[in-house]
Amino acid sequence: MLLSASPSSLAKSSLEEMLDSLRRKEEEEAKPKDLPPALPARPASRARLPPARRSLPNNFKVGDGSNAMPECLPNGFDCKRKEDELGEKRRSDGFGSKKVKMMMDADSPYLASSGKVRELEDDNISYIIKKKLCVWCRQPSGLWELGTIQSTSGEEASVLLSNGNVINVARSEFVPANPKIFEGVDDLMKLCYLNEPSVLHNIKFRHSQDMIYTKAGPILIAVNPFKDLQIFGNDRISAYKQKFTNSPHVFAVADEAFTKMMRDEANQSIIISGESGSGKTETAKIAMQYLAAVGRSNRGTEEKILQTNHVLEAFGNAKTSRNENSSRFGKLIEIHFSTMGKIYGAKVQTFLIEKSRVVQLASGERSYHIFYQLCAGSSFGLKERLNLRAASYYKYLNQSECLMIDGIDDAKKFHQLMKALDIVQICKEDQELIFKVLAAILWLGNISFKVADSENDIEVLDDEAVTSAARLMGCSSQALKAALSTKKIQPEKDTNTKKLILQQAIQTRDEIAKFMYENLFNWIVDQINRSLQVGKRCTGKSINILDITGFESFQKSSFEQFCINYANERLQQHLNRHLFKQEQEDYESDGIEWTKIYFKDNQECLDLFERKPHSLLSLLDEESNLPKASDLTFANKLKQHLGTNPCFKGERGRAFSVRHYEGEVLYDTNGFLEKNRDFMPSDSVQFLASCAVDSQEQSVCKKFKGQLFNLIDQLECTTPHFIRCIRPNTKQLPDIYDEDLVLQQLKCSGILEVVRTSRAGYPTRMTHQEFSTRYGFLLSEANKYQDPLSTSVAILQQFNIPSEMYQFGYTKLYLRAGQTGSLELKRKQVLQGIVVVQKYFRGYQARSYFQELKKGVATFQSFVRGEITRRKFGVMKPSITIYSKNLEEIQAIIQLQSVIRGWLARKDASTPNGFKSYPENAKHRRKSLVKMLEVKDISKERVQNLPSPLAQLQRRVDKAEEENAKLREQLKQSERKWAEYEAKMKSMEEAWQKQRASLQMSLVAARKSLASDSGNTQPTRNEVLSPRYYGSEDATLGSRTAVNTPIKFSSNFAVSDGGREANGIRERGTSGTLSSLMKEFDQRRQNFDDEVKALNDVKPGNSTTTNSIEEFRKLKQSFEGWKKQYKVRLRETKAKLHEADKSRRTWWGKLKN
């Protein structure tokens, strides 16, 4: 940190400053109380005095500016080479040792001599040497060792190291160490001396104690432990949720983001950065775990969000040389919350999946986990349908000779993946299609080629790989072979087919496989977003968790590392903007006294990538569009246009170097143009379209740059929270701490500058209006003002916050870290007190209201109950009167019964064995009857003694009862008449049935007599049916059953001559008369039945009773008349039959003789 001071301010001693402060305090106390407090006086200079703990040396003098800091050289490699040539030793006791070009005027308050700063620091060193305190010494190897100063000699000091060795160290090669009490502090801002070795030792000490999290101002440092720690359970979540602990943790960062989102109603973002293998993916999962627990709802969305990690890890993570579970894509998970803080949706955005890993692997690495999990964990039926083999059978997987990861069960992971796919609502049919595409990619890698002729044309070997791949892709084997071995050339009109050479065929096959996997990955992400979609209930509250592929540097980095490192550069600039640039610009624009802190800025490196017309990305796109361009011409063009850029250095051949914020990276341009074009031949496009695979031409750099800019724009609209993940060693083993590796990562991330800025800066910033609104109610009545600025000043003075702990800007109030804690505590206490007072007042108010309501309800109930009682009395009074009348009837009945029983008793008593107890019973009943009569007389007397209004009401009731009695009497009379009518109807019906039965019996008798007379005759063909007669009948008229029994009469005889004909004529006349009688009987029977049913269907009533009786009488008379006529005719017919029978017998007798 560079310190500067104006001459006027440096001339004052600490004693003079203390006297001035006392004098100002006395003047303020002497002011009248009714005036608002005066604002703090602004110094003429915007410079700030050094901290009080650093005293100025006695011989310190302000120079004339001749020894001012010279203008720094541009940041680049040339600067480093010049420095080495001059033999200068760069003193780098801080992480931000990088020089930045400064554009300052000579009279700027920030322009200070480097000699003055050196003297201030040397003063502290002199104090440490004098007291012989502990120091950190730099060894020739570059490592720092802790020791104690024994003695000094000129510019050197004798230091006793912790291992017992004594060495001589120059004063410029050791820095002060912190006291033991500060060892292992959880926040680097608490360190007394802030330097490289102190920060390294503090993080190392905490790492050895399994305390992997350390605060560095606004940044959380997370060291990858490479082992399971029991610090992520539900008990820890509850502790942070209920604010029981505030120790550094990912849970604390997530809780802070959630609290600010709910309090400030502003979107938040958690940005996780670090190298590959530093634990970014696990850190993101831990943050999601806490948010899912805090925002848990009944919809189950949080469980879906957590299960997306299993899906994305299986399809997007792979084993690399530095990390066993490296994310080969970037992702932003946007979690949406309701107004009540409950999760109800999410969205996943992905960036730049490394699809080249599908077809090409380095030694010791694996492809994406899903391929190995599918081969190891799929069921027997699935393997049969996909024709799957072991992972070692496929060339895309066995080329790196690494098929397993120690301690990882791929079959178990596959079962977890199946469960996760079900939870995120990807149906079984779609899961089957996903596995088909994966199996097709594996079989594509096993397709082989052979040279067919001398021109190096190739043919596809027709083997199991071709058949399986074609079947899984949904095409024919011939179409697949043609797409892999030929290409179409289209002149002006004709279309020719040309054979491919071996390299072209392999490239075509790999392009198809990569494109299929990329489309599959994007489709899965779309399905996840569809399952987690927010819908129309979006409230605008969200927390974004960014996990992007970490910075990578290999001996020769490829195009994928080029894009990944560019993305990390852009994210580092976002961090610099929020933690350094924007903060210091706010201080300057708002008139705050501030000494500018210079940091390691990566803007020059970003300009190398982005600034047109000549940048890495623009030149790459330009060269990709040229048909004859190659990777070598691209490298030469970069050297031609970017050779003067300090962040770029051309190398031999196709290589070039870029100095990133993490360090220098060597890139090999081999394959840059091809991967950037991502061009699919038209034949392959048509083939994939026929297989229902979506394909389109893309420019990777343009697409990725657009995605990255959209991501930064989205992050700029949120409040950021930063987590810096640290990889402690390259062996991926626990309890190993590589200081050089950790130091390099801390330097690149600018941790020390962040801590210095946070310590010297004002992290809490609020406008005057916001501050007065939030804490204004804490003021007493005498100190309240209308002006927000005066209110803010009064609040700070009332709570005795030191003036050096805050500054007033033009628009905002700036407070140092921790100053709002006391205000928030007091605010919480006051609010709790207010809530308690409100609780008791509302309780008293509710109780009072309840008592009033209770009284009103009781009064209302009294009126209602009175009305109900009066109505009941009005209903019961007629019943009482009716009961009194019934009592007289009962008395008469009892008296009659007593007389009858007495008579029976006397009758029985006349016999020798009779009983003599009846008279006593009769006497007892008489006594009870007398008592009932007495009760009746008493009730009548009570009615007569009632008051006049009630007597009138009683008379009205009596009158109504008399009318009611008359109506009842009429009803009884009607009922009696109806009973008589029913009895008459029943008797008439019975008589009619008897008459019908007698008629039927007479017919039967006639039939029998006729049959007996003709029993000796022979049957003939002429048959006559007898009349039908009734069988059994039911009790009711409406349910009769007629039994028809036909009877045949034989009237044909074997005779000759005229006697036979005469007899036949007579027989036919008799039989015709009998048939007509039978028909008439049936017709009459039907008519009488219908008329009786019609009479029975008439409903009983007073108006229809008389008519029904008259009709029934007429019906009866009609039936009687017809019956008499029918009997006469029946007798005549019978007589005729007898005569015919007599003549027949005579004729038969003659014939016999």
XYZ file of N, CA, C and O in Angstrom, residues 664-736:
292
model
N 2.080 -16.906 -16.983
C 2.304 -17.043 -18.423
C 1.887 -18.436 -18.881
O 2.187 -19.442 -18.247
N 1.157 -18.479 -20.026
C 0.655 -19.733 -20.581
C 1.108 -19.824 -22.031
O 0.967 -18.866 -22.806
N 1.617 -20.996 -22.401
C 2.076 -21.255 -23.765
C 0.969 -21.989 -24.510
O 0.485 -23.028 -24.069
N 0.557 -21.442 -25.658
C -0.508 -22.027 -26.468
C 0.067 -22.539 -27.783
O 0.930 -21.904 -28.399
N -0.434 -23.689 -28.212
C -0.092 -24.261 -29.513
C -1.300 -24.087 -30.423
O -2.404 -24.566 -30.114
N -1.138 -23.415 -31.547
C -2.265 -23.100 -32.424
C -2.728 -24.295 -33.252
O -3.634 -24.128 -34.087
N -2.166 -25.451 -33.043
C -2.582 -26.630 -33.795
C -4.056 -26.932 -33.493
O -4.436 -27.228 -32.360
N -4.891 -26.879 -34.545
C -6.320 -27.151 -34.400
C -7.153 -25.950 -34.004
O -8.374 -26.076 -33.842
N -6.560 -24.766 -33.856
C -7.320 -23.586 -33.455
C -8.389 -23.234 -34.482
O -9.557 -23.005 -34.132
N -7.994 -23.162 -35.749
C -8.945 -22.737 -36.781
C -10.068 -23.756 -36.946
O -11.252 -23.386 -37.058
N -9.717 -25.023 -36.972
C -10.728 -26.062 -37.159
C -11.729 -26.079 -36.009
O -12.941 -26.164 -36.209
N -11.237 -25.969 -34.773
C -12.136 -25.990 -33.621
C -12.966 -24.721 -33.537
O -14.112 -24.753 -33.069
N -12.413 -23.622 -33.964
C -13.182 -22.382 -33.927
C -14.272 -22.379 -34.993
O -15.376 -21.890 -34.758
N -13.965 -22.919 -36.169
C -14.989 -22.984 -37.219
C -16.134 -23.907 -36.804
O -17.301 -23.598 -37.023
N -15.753 -25.040 -36.231
C -16.752 -26.043 -35.843
C -17.680 -26.335 -37.026
O -18.901 -26.396 -36.889
N -17.075 -26.516 -38.187
C -17.823 -26.637 -39.434
C -18.178 -28.091 -39.686
O -17.349 -28.995 -39.564
N -19.416 -28.296 -40.038
C -19.890 -29.621 -40.422
C -20.118 -29.641 -41.930
O -20.823 -28.776 -42.459
N -19.535 -30.603 -42.663
C -19.796 -30.684 -44.111
C -21.282 -30.863 -44.391
O -22.037 -31.382 -43.566
N -21.684 -30.408 -45.570
C -23.107 -30.480 -45.920
C -23.606 -31.920 -45.937
O -24.747 -32.200 -45.585
N -22.720 -32.860 -46.352
C -23.124 -34.267 -46.347
C -23.434 -34.729 -44.928
O -24.423 -35.421 -44.685
N -22.586 -34.342 -43.984
C -22.812 -34.740 -42.586
C -24.055 -34.074 -42.024
O -24.795 -34.674 -41.244
N -24.275 -32.809 -42.457
C -25.470 -32.113 -41.989
C -26.730 -32.826 -42.468
O -27.680 -33.039 -41.709
N -26.742 -33.201 -43.743
C -27.904 -33.909 -44.280
C -28.077 -35.274 -43.620
O -29.191 -35.701 -43.315
N -26.957 -35.934 -43.362
C -27.039 -37.246 -42.712
C -27.595 -37.111 -41.292
O -28.470 -37.885 -40.884
N -27.126 -36.127 -40.526
C -27.634 -35.949 -39.171
C -29.088 -35.526 -39.187
O -29.861 -35.891 -38.298
N -29.470 -34.726 -40.195
C -30.877 -34.341 -40.292
C -31.760 -35.554 -40.550
O -32.867 -35.664 -40.019
N -31.268 -36.500 -41.375
C -32.041 -37.720 -41.614
C -32.127 -38.597 -40.379
O -33.061 -39.383 -40.226
N -31.169 -38.431 -39.459
C -31.196 -39.182 -38.195
C -31.873 -38.394 -37.091
O -31.755 -38.753 -35.913
N -32.528 -37.289 -37.411
C -33.265 -36.468 -36.431
C -32.315 -35.849 -35.423
O -32.636 -35.734 -34.245
N -31.094 -35.459 -35.860
C -30.147 -34.763 -34.987
C -30.022 -33.338 -35.485
O -29.699 -33.117 -36.655
N -30.259 -32.390 -34.618
C -30.212 -30.987 -35.005
C -28.772 -30.563 -35.228
O -27.881 -30.899 -34.445
N -28.522 -29.825 -36.274
C -27.160 -29.385 -36.575
C -27.207 -27.995 -37.182
O -28.137 -27.648 -37.895
N -26.169 -27.233 -36.872
C -26.077 -25.901 -37.433
C -24.627 -25.447 -37.371
O -23.849 -25.897 -36.531
N -24.271 -24.547 -38.260
C -22.910 -24.026 -38.280
C -22.743 -23.006 -37.158
O -23.621 -22.193 -36.923
N -21.590 -23.063 -36.479
C -21.343 -22.190 -35.338
C -19.917 -21.681 -35.404
O -19.031 -22.343 -35.923
N -19.706 -20.496 -34.856
C -18.380 -19.963 -34.621
C -18.175 -19.951 -33.115
O -18.859 -19.238 -32.386
N -17.261 -20.760 -32.641
C -17.127 -20.989 -31.205
C -16.753 -19.712 -30.478
O -17.321 -19.378 -29.435
N -15.806 -18.968 -31.030
C -15.345 -17.754 -30.337
C -16.461 -16.719 -30.227
O -16.658 -16.122 -29.164
N -17.172 -16.501 -31.328
C -18.261 -15.522 -31.276
C -19.344 -15.955 -30.304
O -19.853 -15.152 -29.505
N -19.693 -17.220 -30.377
C -20.736 -17.714 -29.479
C -20.303 -17.614 -28.027
O -21.057 -17.146 -27.168
N -19.077 -18.040 -27.739
C -18.609 -18.030 -26.357
C -18.430 -16.604 -25.847
O -18.748 -16.298 -24.689
N -17.954 -15.721 -26.679
C -17.788 -14.321 -26.266
C -19.143 -13.692 -25.956
O -19.305 -12.964 -24.970
N -20.150 -13.983 -26.824
C -21.483 -13.459 -26.547
C -22.056 -14.004 -25.255
O -22.653 -13.262 -24.457
N -21.871 -15.302 -25.016
C -22.348 -15.886 -23.758
C -21.645 -15.254 -22.562
O -22.272 -14.973 -21.533
N -20.351 -15.030 -22.692
C -19.584 -14.466 -21.584
C -20.009 -13.033 -21.293
O -20.133 -12.632 -20.121
N -20.264 -12.237 -22.332
C -20.707 -10.861 -22.113
C -22.096 -10.836 -21.474
O -22.364 -10.011 -20.589
N -22.970 -11.719 -21.923
C -24.292 -11.792 -21.286
C -24.175 -12.195 -19.825
O -24.916 -11.690 -18.961
N -23.257 -13.110 -19.546
C -23.041 -13.524 -18.159
C -22.555 -12.359 -17.307
O -23.056 -12.133 -16.188
N -21.600 -11.604 -17.819
C -21.087 -10.468 -17.046
C -22.176 -9.424 -16.843
O -22.306 -8.840 -15.746
N -22.980 -9.162 -17.870
C -24.088 -8.210 -17.709
C -25.061 -8.676 -16.635
O -25.577 -7.869 -15.841
N -25.325 -9.981 -16.607
C -26.232 -10.508 -15.585
C -25.625 -10.387 -14.191
O -26.320 -10.057 -13.227
N -24.311 -10.622 -14.087
C -23.657 -10.512 -12.778
C -23.564 -9.064 -12.315
O -23.596 -8.790 -11.103
N -23.445 -8.138 -13.264
C -23.347 -6.725 -12.891
C -24.641 -6.230 -12.246
O -24.623 -5.244 -11.512
N -25.763 -6.897 -12.508
C -27.043 -6.497 -11.926
C -27.290 -7.137 -10.562
O -28.405 -7.050 -10.042
N -26.277 -7.778 -10.011
C -26.435 -8.454 -8.731
C -25.397 -7.950 -7.739
O -24.420 -7.291 -8.112
N -25.624 -8.264 -6.478
C -24.633 -7.982 -5.437
C -23.722 -9.194 -5.325
O -24.178 -10.286 -4.967
N -22.410 -9.045 -5.611
C -21.542 -10.224 -5.681
C -21.018 -10.649 -4.310
O -20.828 -9.835 -3.404
N -20.793 -11.954 -4.189
C -20.113 -12.564 -3.046
C -19.064 -13.497 -3.629
O -19.398 -14.375 -4.438
N -17.809 -13.334 -3.213
C -16.698 -14.023 -3.859
C -16.156 -15.130 -2.958
O -15.987 -14.945 -1.746
N -15.902 -16.277 -3.591
C -15.241 -17.396 -2.923
C -14.052 -17.792 -3.794
O -14.218 -18.112 -4.978
N -12.869 -17.752 -3.199
C -11.651 -18.116 -3.916
C -11.178 -19.472 -3.419
O -10.830 -19.645 -2.249
N -11.217 -20.471 -4.316
C -10.805 -21.823 -3.957
C -9.304 -21.987 -4.219
O -8.789 -21.549 -5.252
N -8.634 -22.645 -3.281
C -7.183 -22.814 -3.330
C -6.871 -24.305 -3.391
O -7.429 -25.104 -2.634
N -5.959 -24.654 -4.285
C -5.477 -26.034 -4.371
C -4.175 -26.136 -3.588
O -3.161 -25.551 -3.978
N -4.136 -26.882 -2.465
C -2.941 -26.864 -1.613
C -1.777 -27.673 -2.169
O -0.631 -27.427 -1.789
N -2.053 -28.656 -3.059
C -0.964 -29.450 -3.628
C -1.431 -30.031 -4.949
O -2.632 -30.064 -5.246
N -0.480 -30.497 -5.734
C -0.789 -31.056 -7.046
C -1.005 -32.560 -7.012
O -1.438 -33.148 -8.009
N -0.747 -33.195 -5.866
C -0.877 -34.649 -5.750
C -2.293 -35.078 -5.370
O -2.565 -36.270 -5.307
N -3.159 -34.121 -5.070
C -4.539 -34.402 -4.675
C -4.600 -35.311 -3.447
O -5.425 -36.211 -3.346
N -3.719 -35.023 -2.486
C -3.655 -35.795 -1.247
C -3.933 -34.880 -0.064
O -3.608 -33.688 -0.102
N -4.540 -35.407 0.999
C -4.842 -34.564 2.160
C -3.597 -34.265 3.007
O -2.580 -34.969 2.931
N -3.710 -33.188 3.798
C -2.691 -32.804 4.786
C -1.341 -32.488 4.149
O -0.279 -32.672 4.784
N -1.340 -32.035 2.915
C -0.107 -31.580 2.256
C -0.309 -30.135 1.843
O -1.302 -29.807 1.179
